[in-house]
Tab-separated table of C-alpha atoms in Angstrom:
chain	number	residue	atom	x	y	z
W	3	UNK	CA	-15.159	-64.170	114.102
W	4	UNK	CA	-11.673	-64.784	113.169
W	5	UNK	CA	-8.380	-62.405	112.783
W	6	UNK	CA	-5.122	-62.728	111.296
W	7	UNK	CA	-2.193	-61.927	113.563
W	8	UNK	CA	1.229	-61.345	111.822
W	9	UNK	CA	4.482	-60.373	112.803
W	10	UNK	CA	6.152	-59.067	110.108
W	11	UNK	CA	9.558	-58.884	108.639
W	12	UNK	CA	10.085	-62.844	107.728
W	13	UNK	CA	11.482	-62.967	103.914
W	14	UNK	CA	9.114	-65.454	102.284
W	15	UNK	CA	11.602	-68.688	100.962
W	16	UNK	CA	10.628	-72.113	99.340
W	17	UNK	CA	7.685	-73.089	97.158
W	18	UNK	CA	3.590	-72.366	96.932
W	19	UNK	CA	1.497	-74.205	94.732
W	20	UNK	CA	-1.129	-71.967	93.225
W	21	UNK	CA	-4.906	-73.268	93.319
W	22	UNK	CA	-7.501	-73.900	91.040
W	23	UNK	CA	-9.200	-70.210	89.758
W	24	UNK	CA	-12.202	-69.396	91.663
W	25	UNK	CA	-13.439	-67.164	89.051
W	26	UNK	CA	-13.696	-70.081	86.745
W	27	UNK	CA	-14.928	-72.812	88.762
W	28	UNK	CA	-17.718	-70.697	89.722
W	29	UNK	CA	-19.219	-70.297	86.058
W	30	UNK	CA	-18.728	-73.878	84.951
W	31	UNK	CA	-20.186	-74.788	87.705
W	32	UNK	CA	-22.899	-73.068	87.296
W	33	UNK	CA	-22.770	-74.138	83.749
W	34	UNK	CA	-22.933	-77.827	85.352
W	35	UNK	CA	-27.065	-77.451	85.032
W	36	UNK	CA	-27.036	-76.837	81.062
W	37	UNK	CA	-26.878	-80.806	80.905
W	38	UNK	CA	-28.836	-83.570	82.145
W	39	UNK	CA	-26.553	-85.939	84.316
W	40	UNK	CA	-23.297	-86.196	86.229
W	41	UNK	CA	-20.325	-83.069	85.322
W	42	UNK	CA	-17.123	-83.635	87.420
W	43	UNK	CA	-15.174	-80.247	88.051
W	44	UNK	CA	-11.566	-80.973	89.428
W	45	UNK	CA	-8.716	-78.503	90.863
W	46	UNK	CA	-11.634	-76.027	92.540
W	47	UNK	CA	-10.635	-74.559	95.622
W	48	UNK	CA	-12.181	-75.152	98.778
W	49	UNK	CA	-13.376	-71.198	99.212
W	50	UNK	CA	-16.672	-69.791	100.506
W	51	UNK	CA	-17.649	-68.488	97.394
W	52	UNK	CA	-17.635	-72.232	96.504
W	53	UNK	CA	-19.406	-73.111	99.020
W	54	UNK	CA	-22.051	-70.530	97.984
W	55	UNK	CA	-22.598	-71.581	94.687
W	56	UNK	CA	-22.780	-75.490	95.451
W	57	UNK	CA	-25.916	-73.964	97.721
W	58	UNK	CA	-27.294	-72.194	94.758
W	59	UNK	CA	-27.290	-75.210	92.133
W	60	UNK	CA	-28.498	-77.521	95.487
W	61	UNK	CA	-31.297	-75.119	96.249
W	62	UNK	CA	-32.150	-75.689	92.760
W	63	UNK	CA	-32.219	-79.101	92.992
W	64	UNK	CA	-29.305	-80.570	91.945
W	65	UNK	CA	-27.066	-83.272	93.732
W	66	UNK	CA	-23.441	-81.402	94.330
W	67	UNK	CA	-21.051	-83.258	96.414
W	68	UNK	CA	-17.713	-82.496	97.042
W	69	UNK	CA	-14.459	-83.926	97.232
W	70	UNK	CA	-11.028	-82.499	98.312
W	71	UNK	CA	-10.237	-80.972	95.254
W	72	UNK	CA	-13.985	-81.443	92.910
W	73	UNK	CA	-17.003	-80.988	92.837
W	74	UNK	CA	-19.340	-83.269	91.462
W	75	UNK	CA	-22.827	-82.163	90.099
W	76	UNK	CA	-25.787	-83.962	88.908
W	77	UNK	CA	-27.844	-81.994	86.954
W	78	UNK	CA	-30.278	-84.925	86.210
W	79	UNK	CA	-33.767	-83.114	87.838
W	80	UNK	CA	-34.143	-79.343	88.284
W	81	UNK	CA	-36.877	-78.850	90.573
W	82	UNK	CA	-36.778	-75.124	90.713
W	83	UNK	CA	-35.717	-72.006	88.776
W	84	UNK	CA	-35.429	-69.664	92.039
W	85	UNK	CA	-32.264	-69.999	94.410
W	86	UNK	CA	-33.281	-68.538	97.759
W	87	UNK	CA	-32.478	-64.536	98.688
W	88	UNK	CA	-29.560	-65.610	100.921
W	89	UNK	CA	-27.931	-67.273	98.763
W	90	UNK	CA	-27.920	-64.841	96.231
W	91	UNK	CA	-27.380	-61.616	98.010
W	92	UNK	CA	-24.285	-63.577	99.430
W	93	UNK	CA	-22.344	-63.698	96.483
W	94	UNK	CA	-22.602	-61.608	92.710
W	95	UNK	CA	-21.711	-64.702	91.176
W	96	UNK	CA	-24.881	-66.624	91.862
W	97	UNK	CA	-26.569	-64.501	89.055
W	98	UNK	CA	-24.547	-66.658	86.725
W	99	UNK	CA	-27.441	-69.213	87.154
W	100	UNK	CA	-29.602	-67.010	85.033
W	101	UNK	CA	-28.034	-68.214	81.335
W	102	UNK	CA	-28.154	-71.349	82.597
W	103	UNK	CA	-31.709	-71.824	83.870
W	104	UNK	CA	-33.098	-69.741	80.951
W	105	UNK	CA	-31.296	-71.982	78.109
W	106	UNK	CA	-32.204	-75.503	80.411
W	107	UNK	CA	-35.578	-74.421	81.485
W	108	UNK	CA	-36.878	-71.317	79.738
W	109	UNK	CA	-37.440	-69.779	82.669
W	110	UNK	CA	-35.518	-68.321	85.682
W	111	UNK	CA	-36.429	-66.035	88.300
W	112	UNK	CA	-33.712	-64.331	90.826
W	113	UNK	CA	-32.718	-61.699	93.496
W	114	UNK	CA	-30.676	-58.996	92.696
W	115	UNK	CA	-27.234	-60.587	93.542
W	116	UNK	CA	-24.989	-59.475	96.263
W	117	UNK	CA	-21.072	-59.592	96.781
W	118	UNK	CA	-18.224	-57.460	97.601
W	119	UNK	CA	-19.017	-53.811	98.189
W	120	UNK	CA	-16.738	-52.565	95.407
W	121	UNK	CA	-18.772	-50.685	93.355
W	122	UNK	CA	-22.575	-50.757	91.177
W	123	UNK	CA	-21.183	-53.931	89.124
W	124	UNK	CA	-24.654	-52.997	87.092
W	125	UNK	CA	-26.123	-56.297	85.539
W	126	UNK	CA	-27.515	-54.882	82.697
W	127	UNK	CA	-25.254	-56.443	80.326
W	128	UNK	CA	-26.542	-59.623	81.127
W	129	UNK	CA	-29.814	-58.549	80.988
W	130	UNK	CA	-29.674	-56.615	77.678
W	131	UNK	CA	-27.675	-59.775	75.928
W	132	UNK	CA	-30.519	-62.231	77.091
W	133	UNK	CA	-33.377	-60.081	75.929
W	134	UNK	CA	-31.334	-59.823	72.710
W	135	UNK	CA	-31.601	-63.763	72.801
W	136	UNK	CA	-35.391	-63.384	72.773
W	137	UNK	CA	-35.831	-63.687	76.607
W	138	UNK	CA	-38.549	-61.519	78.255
W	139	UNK	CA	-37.499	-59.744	81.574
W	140	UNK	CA	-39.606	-58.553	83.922
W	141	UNK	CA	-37.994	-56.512	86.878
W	142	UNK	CA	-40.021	-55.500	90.315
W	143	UNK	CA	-39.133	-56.046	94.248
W	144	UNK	CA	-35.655	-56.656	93.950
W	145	UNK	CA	-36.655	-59.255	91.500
W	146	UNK	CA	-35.754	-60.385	88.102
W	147	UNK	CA	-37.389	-62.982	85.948
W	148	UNK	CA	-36.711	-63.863	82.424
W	149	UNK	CA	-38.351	-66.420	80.162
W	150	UNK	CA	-37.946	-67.808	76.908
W	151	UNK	CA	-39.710	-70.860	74.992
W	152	UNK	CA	-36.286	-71.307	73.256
W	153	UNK	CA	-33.812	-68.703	73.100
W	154	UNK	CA	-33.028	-67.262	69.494
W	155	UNK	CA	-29.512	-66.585	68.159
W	156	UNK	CA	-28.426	-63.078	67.821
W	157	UNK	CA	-26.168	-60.240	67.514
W	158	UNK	CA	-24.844	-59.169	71.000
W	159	UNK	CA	-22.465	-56.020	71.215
W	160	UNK	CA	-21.498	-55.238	75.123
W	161	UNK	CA	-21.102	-51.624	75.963
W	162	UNK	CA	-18.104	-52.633	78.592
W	163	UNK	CA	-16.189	-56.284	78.117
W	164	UNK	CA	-17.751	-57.628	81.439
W	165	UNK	CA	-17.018	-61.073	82.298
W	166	UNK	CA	-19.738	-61.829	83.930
W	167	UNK	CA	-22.272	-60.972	81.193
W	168	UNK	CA	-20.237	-62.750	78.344
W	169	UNK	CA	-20.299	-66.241	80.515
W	170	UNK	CA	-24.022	-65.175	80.949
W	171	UNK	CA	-24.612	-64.931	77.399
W	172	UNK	CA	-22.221	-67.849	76.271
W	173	UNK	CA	-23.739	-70.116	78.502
W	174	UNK	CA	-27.821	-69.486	77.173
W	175	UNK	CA	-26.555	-68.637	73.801
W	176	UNK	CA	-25.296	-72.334	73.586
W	177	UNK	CA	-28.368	-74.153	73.826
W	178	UNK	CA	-30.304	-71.067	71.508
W	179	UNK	CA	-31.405	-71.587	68.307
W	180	UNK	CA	-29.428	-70.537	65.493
W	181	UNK	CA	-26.076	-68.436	65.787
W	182	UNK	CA	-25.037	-65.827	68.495
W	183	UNK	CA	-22.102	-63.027	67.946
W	184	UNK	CA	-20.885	-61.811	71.229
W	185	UNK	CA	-18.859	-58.494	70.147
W	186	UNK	CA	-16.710	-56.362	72.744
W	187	UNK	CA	-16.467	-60.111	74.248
W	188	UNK	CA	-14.405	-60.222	77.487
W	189	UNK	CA	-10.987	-61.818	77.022
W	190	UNK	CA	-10.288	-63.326	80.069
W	191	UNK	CA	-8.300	-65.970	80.706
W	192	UNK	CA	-11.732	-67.757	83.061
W	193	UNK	CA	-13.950	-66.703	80.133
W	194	UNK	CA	-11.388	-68.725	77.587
W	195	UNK	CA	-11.678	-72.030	80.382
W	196	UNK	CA	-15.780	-71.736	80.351
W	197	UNK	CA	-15.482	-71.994	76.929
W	198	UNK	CA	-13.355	-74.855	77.158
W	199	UNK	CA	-15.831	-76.448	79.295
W	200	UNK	CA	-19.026	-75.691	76.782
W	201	UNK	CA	-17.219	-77.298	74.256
W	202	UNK	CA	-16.176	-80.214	76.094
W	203	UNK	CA	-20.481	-80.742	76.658
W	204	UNK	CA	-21.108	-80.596	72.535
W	205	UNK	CA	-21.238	-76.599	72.547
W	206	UNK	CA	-19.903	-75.148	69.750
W	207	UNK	CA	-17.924	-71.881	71.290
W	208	UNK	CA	-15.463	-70.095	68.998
W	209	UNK	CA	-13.337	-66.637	69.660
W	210	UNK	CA	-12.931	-67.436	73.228
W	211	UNK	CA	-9.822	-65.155	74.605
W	212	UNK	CA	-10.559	-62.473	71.693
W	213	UNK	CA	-13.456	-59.602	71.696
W	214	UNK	CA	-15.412	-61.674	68.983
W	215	UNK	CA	-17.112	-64.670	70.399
W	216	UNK	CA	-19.214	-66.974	68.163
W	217	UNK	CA	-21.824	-69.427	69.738
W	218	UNK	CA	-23.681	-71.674	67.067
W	219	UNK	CA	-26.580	-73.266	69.415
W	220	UNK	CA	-27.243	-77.200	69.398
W	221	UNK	CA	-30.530	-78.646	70.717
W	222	UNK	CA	-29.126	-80.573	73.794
W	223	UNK	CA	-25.431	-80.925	75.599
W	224	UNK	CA	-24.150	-83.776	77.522
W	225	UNK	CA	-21.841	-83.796	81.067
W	226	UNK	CA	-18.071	-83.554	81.210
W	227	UNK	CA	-14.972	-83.637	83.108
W	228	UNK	CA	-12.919	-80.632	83.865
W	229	UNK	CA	-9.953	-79.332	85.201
W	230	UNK	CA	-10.096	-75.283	86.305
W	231	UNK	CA	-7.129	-73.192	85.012
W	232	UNK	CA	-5.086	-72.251	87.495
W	233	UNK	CA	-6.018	-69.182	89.783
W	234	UNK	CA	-4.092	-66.051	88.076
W	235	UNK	CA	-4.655	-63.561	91.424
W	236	UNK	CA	-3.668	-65.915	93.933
W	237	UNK	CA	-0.265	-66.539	92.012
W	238	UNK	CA	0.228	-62.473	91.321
W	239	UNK	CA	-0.625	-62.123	94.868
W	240	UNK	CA	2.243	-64.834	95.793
W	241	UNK	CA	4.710	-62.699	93.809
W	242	UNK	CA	3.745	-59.577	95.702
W	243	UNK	CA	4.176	-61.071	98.658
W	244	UNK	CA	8.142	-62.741	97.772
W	245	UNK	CA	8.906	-59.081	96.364
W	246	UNK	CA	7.373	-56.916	99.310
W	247	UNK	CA	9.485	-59.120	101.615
W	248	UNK	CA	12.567	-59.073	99.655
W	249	UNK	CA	12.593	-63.362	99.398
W	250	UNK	CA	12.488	-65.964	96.734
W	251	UNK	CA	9.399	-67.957	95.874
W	252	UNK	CA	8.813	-70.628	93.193
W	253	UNK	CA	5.436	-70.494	92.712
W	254	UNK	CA	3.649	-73.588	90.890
W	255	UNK	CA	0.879	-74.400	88.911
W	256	UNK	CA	1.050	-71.356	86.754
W	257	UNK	CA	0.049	-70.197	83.118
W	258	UNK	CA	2.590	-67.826	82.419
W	259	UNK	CA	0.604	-66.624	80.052
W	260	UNK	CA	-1.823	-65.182	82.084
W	261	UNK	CA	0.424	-63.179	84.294
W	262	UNK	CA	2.453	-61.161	81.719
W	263	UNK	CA	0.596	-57.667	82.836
W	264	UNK	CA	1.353	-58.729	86.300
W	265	UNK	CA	5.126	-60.156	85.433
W	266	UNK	CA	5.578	-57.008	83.842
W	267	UNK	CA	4.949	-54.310	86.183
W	268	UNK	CA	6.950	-56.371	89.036
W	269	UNK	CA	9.743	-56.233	86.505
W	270	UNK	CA	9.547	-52.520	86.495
W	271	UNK	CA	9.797	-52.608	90.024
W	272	UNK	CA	13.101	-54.270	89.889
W	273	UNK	CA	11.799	-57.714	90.732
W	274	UNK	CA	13.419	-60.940	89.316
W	275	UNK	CA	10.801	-62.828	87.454
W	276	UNK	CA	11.614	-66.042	85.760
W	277	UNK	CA	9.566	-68.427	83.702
W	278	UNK	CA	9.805	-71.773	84.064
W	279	UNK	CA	9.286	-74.727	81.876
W	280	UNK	CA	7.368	-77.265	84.565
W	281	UNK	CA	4.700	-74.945	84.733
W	282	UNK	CA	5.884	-72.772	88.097
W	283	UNK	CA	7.596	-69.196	87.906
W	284	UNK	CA	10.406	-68.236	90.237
W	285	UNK	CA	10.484	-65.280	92.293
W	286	UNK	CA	13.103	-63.242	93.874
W	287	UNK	CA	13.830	-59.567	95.189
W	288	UNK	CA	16.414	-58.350	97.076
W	289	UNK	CA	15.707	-54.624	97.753
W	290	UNK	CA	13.232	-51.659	97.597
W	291	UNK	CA	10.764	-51.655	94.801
W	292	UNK	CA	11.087	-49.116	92.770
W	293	UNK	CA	7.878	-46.696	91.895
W	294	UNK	CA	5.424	-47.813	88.861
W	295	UNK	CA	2.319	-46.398	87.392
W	296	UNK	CA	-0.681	-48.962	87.191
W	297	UNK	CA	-3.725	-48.295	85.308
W	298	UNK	CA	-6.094	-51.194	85.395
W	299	UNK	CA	-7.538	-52.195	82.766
W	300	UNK	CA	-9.868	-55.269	81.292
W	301	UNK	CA	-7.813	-58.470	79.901
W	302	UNK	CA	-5.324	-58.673	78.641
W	303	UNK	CA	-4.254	-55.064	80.440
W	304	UNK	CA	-3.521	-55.092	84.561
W	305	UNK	CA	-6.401	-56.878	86.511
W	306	UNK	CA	-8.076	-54.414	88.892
W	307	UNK	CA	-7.827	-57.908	91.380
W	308	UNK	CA	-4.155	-57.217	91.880
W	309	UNK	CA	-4.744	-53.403	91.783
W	310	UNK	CA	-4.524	-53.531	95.566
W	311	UNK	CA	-1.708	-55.825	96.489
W	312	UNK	CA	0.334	-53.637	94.262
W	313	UNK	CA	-0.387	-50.324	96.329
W	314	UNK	CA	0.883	-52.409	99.034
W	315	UNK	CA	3.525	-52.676	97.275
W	316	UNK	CA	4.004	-49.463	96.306
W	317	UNK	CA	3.918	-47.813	99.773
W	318	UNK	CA	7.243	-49.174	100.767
W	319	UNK	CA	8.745	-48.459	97.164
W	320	UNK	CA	12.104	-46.061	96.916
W	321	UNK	CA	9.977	-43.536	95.037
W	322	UNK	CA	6.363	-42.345	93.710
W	323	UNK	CA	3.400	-44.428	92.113
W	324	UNK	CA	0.367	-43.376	90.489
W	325	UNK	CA	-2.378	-46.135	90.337
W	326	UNK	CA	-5.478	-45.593	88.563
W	327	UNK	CA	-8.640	-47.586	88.531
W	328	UNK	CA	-10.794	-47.845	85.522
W	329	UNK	CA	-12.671	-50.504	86.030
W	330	UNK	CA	-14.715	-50.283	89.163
W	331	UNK	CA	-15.590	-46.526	90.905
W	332	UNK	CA	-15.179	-48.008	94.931
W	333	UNK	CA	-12.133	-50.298	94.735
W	334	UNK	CA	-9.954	-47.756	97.094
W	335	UNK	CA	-11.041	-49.013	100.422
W	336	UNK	CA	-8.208	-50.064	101.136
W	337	UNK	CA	-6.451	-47.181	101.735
W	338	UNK	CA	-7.386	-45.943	104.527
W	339	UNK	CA	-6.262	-49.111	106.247
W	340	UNK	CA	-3.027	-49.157	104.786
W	341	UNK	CA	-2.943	-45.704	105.876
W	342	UNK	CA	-3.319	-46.831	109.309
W	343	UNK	CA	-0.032	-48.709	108.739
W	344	UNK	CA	1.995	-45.304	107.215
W	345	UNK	CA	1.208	-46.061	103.558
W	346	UNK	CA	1.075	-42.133	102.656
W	347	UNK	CA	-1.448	-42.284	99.581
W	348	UNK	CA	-3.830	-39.277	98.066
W	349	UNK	CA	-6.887	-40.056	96.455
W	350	UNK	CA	-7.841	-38.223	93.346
W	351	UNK	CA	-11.169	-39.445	91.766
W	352	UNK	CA	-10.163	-42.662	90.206
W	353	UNK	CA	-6.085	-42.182	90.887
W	354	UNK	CA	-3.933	-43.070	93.934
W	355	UNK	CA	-0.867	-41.370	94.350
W	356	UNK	CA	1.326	-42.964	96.525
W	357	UNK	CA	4.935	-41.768	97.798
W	358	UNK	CA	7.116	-44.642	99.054
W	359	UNK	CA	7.735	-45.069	102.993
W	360	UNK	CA	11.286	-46.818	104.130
W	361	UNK	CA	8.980	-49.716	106.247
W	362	UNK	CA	4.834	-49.882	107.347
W	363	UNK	CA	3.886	-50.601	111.025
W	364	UNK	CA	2.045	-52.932	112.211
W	365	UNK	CA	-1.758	-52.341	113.046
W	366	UNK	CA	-5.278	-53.124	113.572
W	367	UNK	CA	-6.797	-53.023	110.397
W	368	UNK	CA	-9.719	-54.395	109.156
W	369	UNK	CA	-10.732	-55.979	105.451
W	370	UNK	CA	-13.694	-54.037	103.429
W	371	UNK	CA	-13.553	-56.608	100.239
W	372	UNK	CA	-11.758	-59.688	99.110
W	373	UNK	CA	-8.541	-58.081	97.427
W	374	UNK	CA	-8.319	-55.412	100.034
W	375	UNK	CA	-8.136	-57.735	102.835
W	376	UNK	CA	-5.270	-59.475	100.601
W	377	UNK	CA	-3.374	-56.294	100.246
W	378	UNK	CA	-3.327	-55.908	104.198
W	379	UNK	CA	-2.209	-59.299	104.795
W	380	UNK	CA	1.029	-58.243	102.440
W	381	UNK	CA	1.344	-55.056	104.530
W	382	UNK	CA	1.568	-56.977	107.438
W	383	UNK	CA	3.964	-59.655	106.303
W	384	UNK	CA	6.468	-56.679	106.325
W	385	UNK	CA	5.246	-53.768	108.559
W	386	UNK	CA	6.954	-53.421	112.130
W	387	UNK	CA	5.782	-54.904	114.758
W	388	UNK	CA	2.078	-57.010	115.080
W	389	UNK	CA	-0.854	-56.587	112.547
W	390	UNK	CA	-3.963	-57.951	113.511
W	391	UNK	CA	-6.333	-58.165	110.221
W	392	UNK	CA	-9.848	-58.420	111.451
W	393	UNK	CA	-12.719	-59.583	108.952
W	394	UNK	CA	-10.804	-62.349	107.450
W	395	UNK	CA	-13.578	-63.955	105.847
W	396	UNK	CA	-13.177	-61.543	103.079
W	397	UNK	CA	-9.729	-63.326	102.524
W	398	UNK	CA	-11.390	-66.917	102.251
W	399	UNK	CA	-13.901	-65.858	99.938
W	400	UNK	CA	-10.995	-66.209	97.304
W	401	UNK	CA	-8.192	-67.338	99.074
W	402	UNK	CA	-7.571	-71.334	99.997
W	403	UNK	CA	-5.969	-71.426	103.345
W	404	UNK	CA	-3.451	-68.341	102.211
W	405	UNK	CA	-2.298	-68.017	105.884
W	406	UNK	CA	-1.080	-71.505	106.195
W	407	UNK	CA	1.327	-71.196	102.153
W	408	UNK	CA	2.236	-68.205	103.397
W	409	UNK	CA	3.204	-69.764	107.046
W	410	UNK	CA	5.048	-72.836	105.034
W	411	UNK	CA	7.279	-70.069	103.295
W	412	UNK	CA	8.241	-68.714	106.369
W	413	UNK	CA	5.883	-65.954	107.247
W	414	UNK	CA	5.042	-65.525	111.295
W	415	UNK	CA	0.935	-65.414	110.869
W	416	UNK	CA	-1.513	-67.307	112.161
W	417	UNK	CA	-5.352	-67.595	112.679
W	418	UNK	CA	-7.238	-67.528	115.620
W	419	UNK	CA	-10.534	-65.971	117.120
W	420	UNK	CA	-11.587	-62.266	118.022
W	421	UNK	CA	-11.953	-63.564	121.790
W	422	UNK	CA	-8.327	-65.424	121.969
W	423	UNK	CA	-7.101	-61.823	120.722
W	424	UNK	CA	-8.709	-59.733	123.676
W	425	UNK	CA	-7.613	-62.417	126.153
W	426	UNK	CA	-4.035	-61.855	125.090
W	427	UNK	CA	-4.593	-58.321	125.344
């Protein structure tokens, strides 16, 4: 196993260039198997949840190779419509195979998916929006199957704007018969890039990036080339990080866009934010935040991704923050760990109140999910002291090499194994 060891205090300085978005290469690739022959997917990180999902679509029989920045997938002969348990239970996002087997194949059976432990993430969107497609689903043993002759066009209205079940839906609805309505649609910015992709195949996709999506189905698509959006959390994680440690960052490969919840609150906080016309934003802060309220909140409101690096912001704020999280019931893990550091934060249900410390020390802490482990790393890039952040692989599940941009802007981290660390000690 690997840690992170960082000495803190280091103002980040210089320039980052933001990677591809992980949460949208991982749908169009899945949405890869939809066409016979070779799709080419540039600008995708090299991340484990990558990694995971190039298994899946293998397992499944396609040929996925990769290249430093693309992955490649030939979709020519699907030889099965079950990706192994381990797969699966590895990452949530492999259950965004279902749309796409169903609408190829008309059929597609698959574990209950795994992932980060950050709350029920129920998949009964999806479920409900492909039965309302005309798919049968049968559920038993940790199970689900679902088959379909041809899916049927349909009207879809989602309780709750999940992401996950609108690509589900978009991507079977596609290849259906007739003409799907997706209302209560997610929004976001990855959902908008899928889209992109569909359409790029022969889909017809219209309404991406508003709460009204309309899919009229054709009878077969062909491959494309495409390059992923930029990844929105790594770059609001990047400003964090230049505000918490009072530097100046110019962050490329941005879609300003995107980041106007995130722009905004930092603002509040006293950070300089500036927009750029090349496509980067520029960073700078040069004291104390100052305390915000965050409420999270589905696109185009604050992403409950960033929820965390900002109450590591927050705990070394001049004054008091209230964060609340609406969109998942488990996403305050991380405070006990900041905690560990002096963050002094209350939990209240679904609110965190946090009152503003003059500095953090450093720690042993450990990372329970992706954007928790994230929001440590920030606490240690100015705490007191050492931080060791054990469980790392969190991090890299959606985060390319962050030690080594952060490193290049000045920070004092580096990686290196659990046994190297008790040696030292």
């Amino acid at each position: 196993m690997e840690v992170l060891i960082i000495r803190g205090g280091k103002p980040l300085n210089g320039e980052v260039r933001v990677g591809g978005a992980k949460n949208a290469s991982l749908p169009i690739i899945a949405a890869s198997l939809l066409a016979p022959g070779s799709s080419s997917i540039e600008d995708v990180p090299h991340l484990n949840d990558i990694d995971t999902m190039c298994g899946v679509l293998s397992s499944l029989g396609a040929k996925v190779s990769r290249s430093p920045n693309a992955v490649a997938v030939d979709a020519s002969d699907i030889s099965s419509v079950e990706p192994p348990y381990e797969l699966v239970r590895a990452m949530r996002a492999s259950f965004l195979v279902m749309g796409p087997l169903l609408a190829r194949t008309g059929r597609a059976r698959i574990s209950l998916p795994g992932g980060c432990a950050i709350g029920s993430r129920p998949i009964d969107l999806h479920l409900k929006g492909l039965a309302a497609l005309g798919a049968e689903i049968d559920m038993g043993y940790g199970q689900i199957e679902a088959r379909a002759a041809r899916l049927t066009g349909a009207r879809v209205y989602l309780d709750f704007p999940s992401v996950g079940a609108t690509e589900n839906i978009m991507m079977a609805a596609v290849l259906a018969s007739g003409m799907t309505l997706v209302e209560n649609a997610a929004e976001e910015p990855e959902v908008v890039d899928l889209a992109n992709f569909l359409n790029s195949m022969g889909a017809r996709v219209r309404g991406a990036g508003t709460n009204i999506l309309r899919i009229d189905g054709v009878t077969e698509l062909e491959p494309a080339c495409h390059m992923v959006i930029p990844d929105r959390i790594e770059a609001g994680t990047l400003m964090v990080a230049a505000a918490m440690t009072r530097g100046s960052l110019v962050i490329d490969n941005v879609v300003d866009e995107h980041l106007k919840p995130i722009t905004a609150k930092l603002r509040e906080a006293g950070v300089s934010v500036e927009e750029r016309d090349d496509g980067s934003i520029y960073v700078e802060m040069r004291q104390r935040p100052a305390g915000i309220d965050i409420k999270t909140m589905p696109y185009p409101g604050f992403p409950t991704d960033l929820q965390a690096q900002f109450m590591a912001l927050t705990s070394i704020s001049s004054g008091s923050s209230v964060i609340t999280e609406t969109v998942f019931e488990n996403r305050f893990m991380h405070v006990s760990e900041l905690a560990r550091m002096g963050a002094s934060i209350k939990i209240d249900g679904r609110a965190a109140m946090i009152e503003g410390q003059p500095g953090l020390s450093g720690a042993q802490v450990r990372c329970t999910d992706l954007r928790a482990g994230a929001a440590l790393v920030l606490a240690g890039l100015v705490a007191s002291g050492e931080t060791v952040v054990s469980d790392v692989y969190h991090v890299d599940r959606g985060y390319e090499r962050l030690e080594e941009k952060l490193a290049r802007a000045g920070a004092d981290i580096r990686r290196v194994t659990e046994s190297e660390v008790e040696k030292a000690v």
